[in-house]
GROMACS .gro file of C-alpha atoms in nm:
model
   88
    1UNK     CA    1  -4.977  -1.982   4.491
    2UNK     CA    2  -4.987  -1.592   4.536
    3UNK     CA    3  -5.136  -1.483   4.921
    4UNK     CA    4  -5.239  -1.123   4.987
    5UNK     CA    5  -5.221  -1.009   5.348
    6UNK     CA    6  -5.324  -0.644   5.439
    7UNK     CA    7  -5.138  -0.597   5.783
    8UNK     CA    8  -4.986  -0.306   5.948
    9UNK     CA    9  -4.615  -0.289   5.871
   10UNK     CA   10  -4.511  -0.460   6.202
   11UNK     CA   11  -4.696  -0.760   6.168
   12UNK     CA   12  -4.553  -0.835   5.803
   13UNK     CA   13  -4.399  -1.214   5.826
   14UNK     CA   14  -4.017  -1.267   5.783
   15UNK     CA   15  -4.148  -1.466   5.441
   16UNK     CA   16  -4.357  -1.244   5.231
   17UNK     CA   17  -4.182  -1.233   4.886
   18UNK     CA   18  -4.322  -0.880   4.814
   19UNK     CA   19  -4.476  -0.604   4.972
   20UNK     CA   20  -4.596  -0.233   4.967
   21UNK     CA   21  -4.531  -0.020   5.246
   22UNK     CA   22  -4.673   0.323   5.281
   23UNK     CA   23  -5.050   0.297   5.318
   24UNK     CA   24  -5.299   0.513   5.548
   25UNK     CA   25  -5.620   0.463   5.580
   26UNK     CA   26  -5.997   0.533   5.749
   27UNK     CA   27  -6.309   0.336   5.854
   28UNK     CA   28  -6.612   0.466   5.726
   29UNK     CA   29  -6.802   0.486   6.089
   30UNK     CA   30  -7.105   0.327   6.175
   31UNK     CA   31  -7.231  -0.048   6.051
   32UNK     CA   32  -7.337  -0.052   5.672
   33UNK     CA   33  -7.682  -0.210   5.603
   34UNK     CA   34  -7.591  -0.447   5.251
   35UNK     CA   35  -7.912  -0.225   5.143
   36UNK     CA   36  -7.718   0.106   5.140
   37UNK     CA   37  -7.593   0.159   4.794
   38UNK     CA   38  -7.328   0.394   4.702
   39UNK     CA   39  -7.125   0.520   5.010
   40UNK     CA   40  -6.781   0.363   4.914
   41UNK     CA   41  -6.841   0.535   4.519
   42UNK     CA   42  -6.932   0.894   4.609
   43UNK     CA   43  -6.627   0.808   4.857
   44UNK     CA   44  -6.375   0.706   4.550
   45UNK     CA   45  -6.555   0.904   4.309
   46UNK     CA   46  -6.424   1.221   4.509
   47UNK     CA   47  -6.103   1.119   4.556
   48UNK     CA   48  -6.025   0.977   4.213
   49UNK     CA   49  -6.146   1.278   4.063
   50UNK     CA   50  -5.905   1.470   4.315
   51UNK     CA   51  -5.619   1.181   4.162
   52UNK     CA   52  -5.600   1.006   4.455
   53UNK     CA   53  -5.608   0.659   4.370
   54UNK     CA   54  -5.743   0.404   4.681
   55UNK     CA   55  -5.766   0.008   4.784
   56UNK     CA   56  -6.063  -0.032   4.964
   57UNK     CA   57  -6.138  -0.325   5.170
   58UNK     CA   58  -6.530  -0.415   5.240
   59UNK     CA   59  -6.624  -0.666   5.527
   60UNK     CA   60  -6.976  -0.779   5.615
   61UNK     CA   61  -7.047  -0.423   5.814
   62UNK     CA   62  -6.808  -0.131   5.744
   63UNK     CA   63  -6.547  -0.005   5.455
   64UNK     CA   64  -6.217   0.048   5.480
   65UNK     CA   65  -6.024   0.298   5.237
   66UNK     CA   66  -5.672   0.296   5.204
   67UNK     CA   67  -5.409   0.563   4.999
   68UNK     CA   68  -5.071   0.566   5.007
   69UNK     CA   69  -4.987   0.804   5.307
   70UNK     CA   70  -4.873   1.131   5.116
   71UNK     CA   71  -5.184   1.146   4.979
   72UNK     CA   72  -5.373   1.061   5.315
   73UNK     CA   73  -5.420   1.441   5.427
   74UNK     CA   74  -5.535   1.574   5.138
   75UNK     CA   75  -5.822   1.323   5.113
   76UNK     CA   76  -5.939   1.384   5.466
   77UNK     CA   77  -5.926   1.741   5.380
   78UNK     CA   78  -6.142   1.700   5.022
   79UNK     CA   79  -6.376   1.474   5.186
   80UNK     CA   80  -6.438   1.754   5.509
   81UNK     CA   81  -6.483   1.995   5.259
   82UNK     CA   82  -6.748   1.777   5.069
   83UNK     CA   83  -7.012   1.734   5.315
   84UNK     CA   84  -6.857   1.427   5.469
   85UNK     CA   85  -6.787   1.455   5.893
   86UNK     CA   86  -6.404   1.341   5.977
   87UNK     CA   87  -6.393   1.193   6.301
   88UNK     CA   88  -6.048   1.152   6.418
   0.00000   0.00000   0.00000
C-alpha cells in the first residue's frame, strides 16, 4: 500500500520509493471558522488563472498552499497585488 508524507526535504526517510522535491509554500494566517466558505478558492482561483497550479493541505484550523518553488514568487506577488496582505 501507497503512503503520502508531506515533509520538508530533510526529514524524507531513507525508504520512500518516490518523491517530489521542489515545493514552497504559505499558511493562510489566522484560525479558519469551518463556517467561512471560500478563502482557499478565491486563493486557487487567482493563481490557477495566473497558471500556477497548487496542492493545498487543509487541517481542522488553517490552509496550507503549496507550488513548486519557481513559481512561489510570482504567486506572493499576484496575491499582494489582489487585495490579499503577505505577511512574511
Amino acid at each position: 500500500m501507497k503512503r503520502t508524507l508531506v515533509c520538508a526535504t530533510s526529514d524524507i526517510p531513507s525508504n520512500v520509493v518516490e518523491r517530489d522535491d521542489g515545493w514552497k509554500g504559505f499558511r493562510i494566517q489566522g484560525v479558519l471558522d469551518f463556517s467561512l466558505i471560500g478563502i482557499l478558492t478565491g486563493i486557487a482561483e487567482i493563481l490557477a488563472e495566473n497558471g500556477i497550479s497548487i496542492f493545498a493541505i487543509s487541517t481542522y484550523n488553517t490552509d496550507y498552499v503549496l507550488m513548486k518553488k519557481e513559481s512561489y514568487q510570482k504567486a506572493l506577488d499576484i496575491l499582494g497585488r489582489t487585495g490579499y496582505e503577505i505577511v512574511e
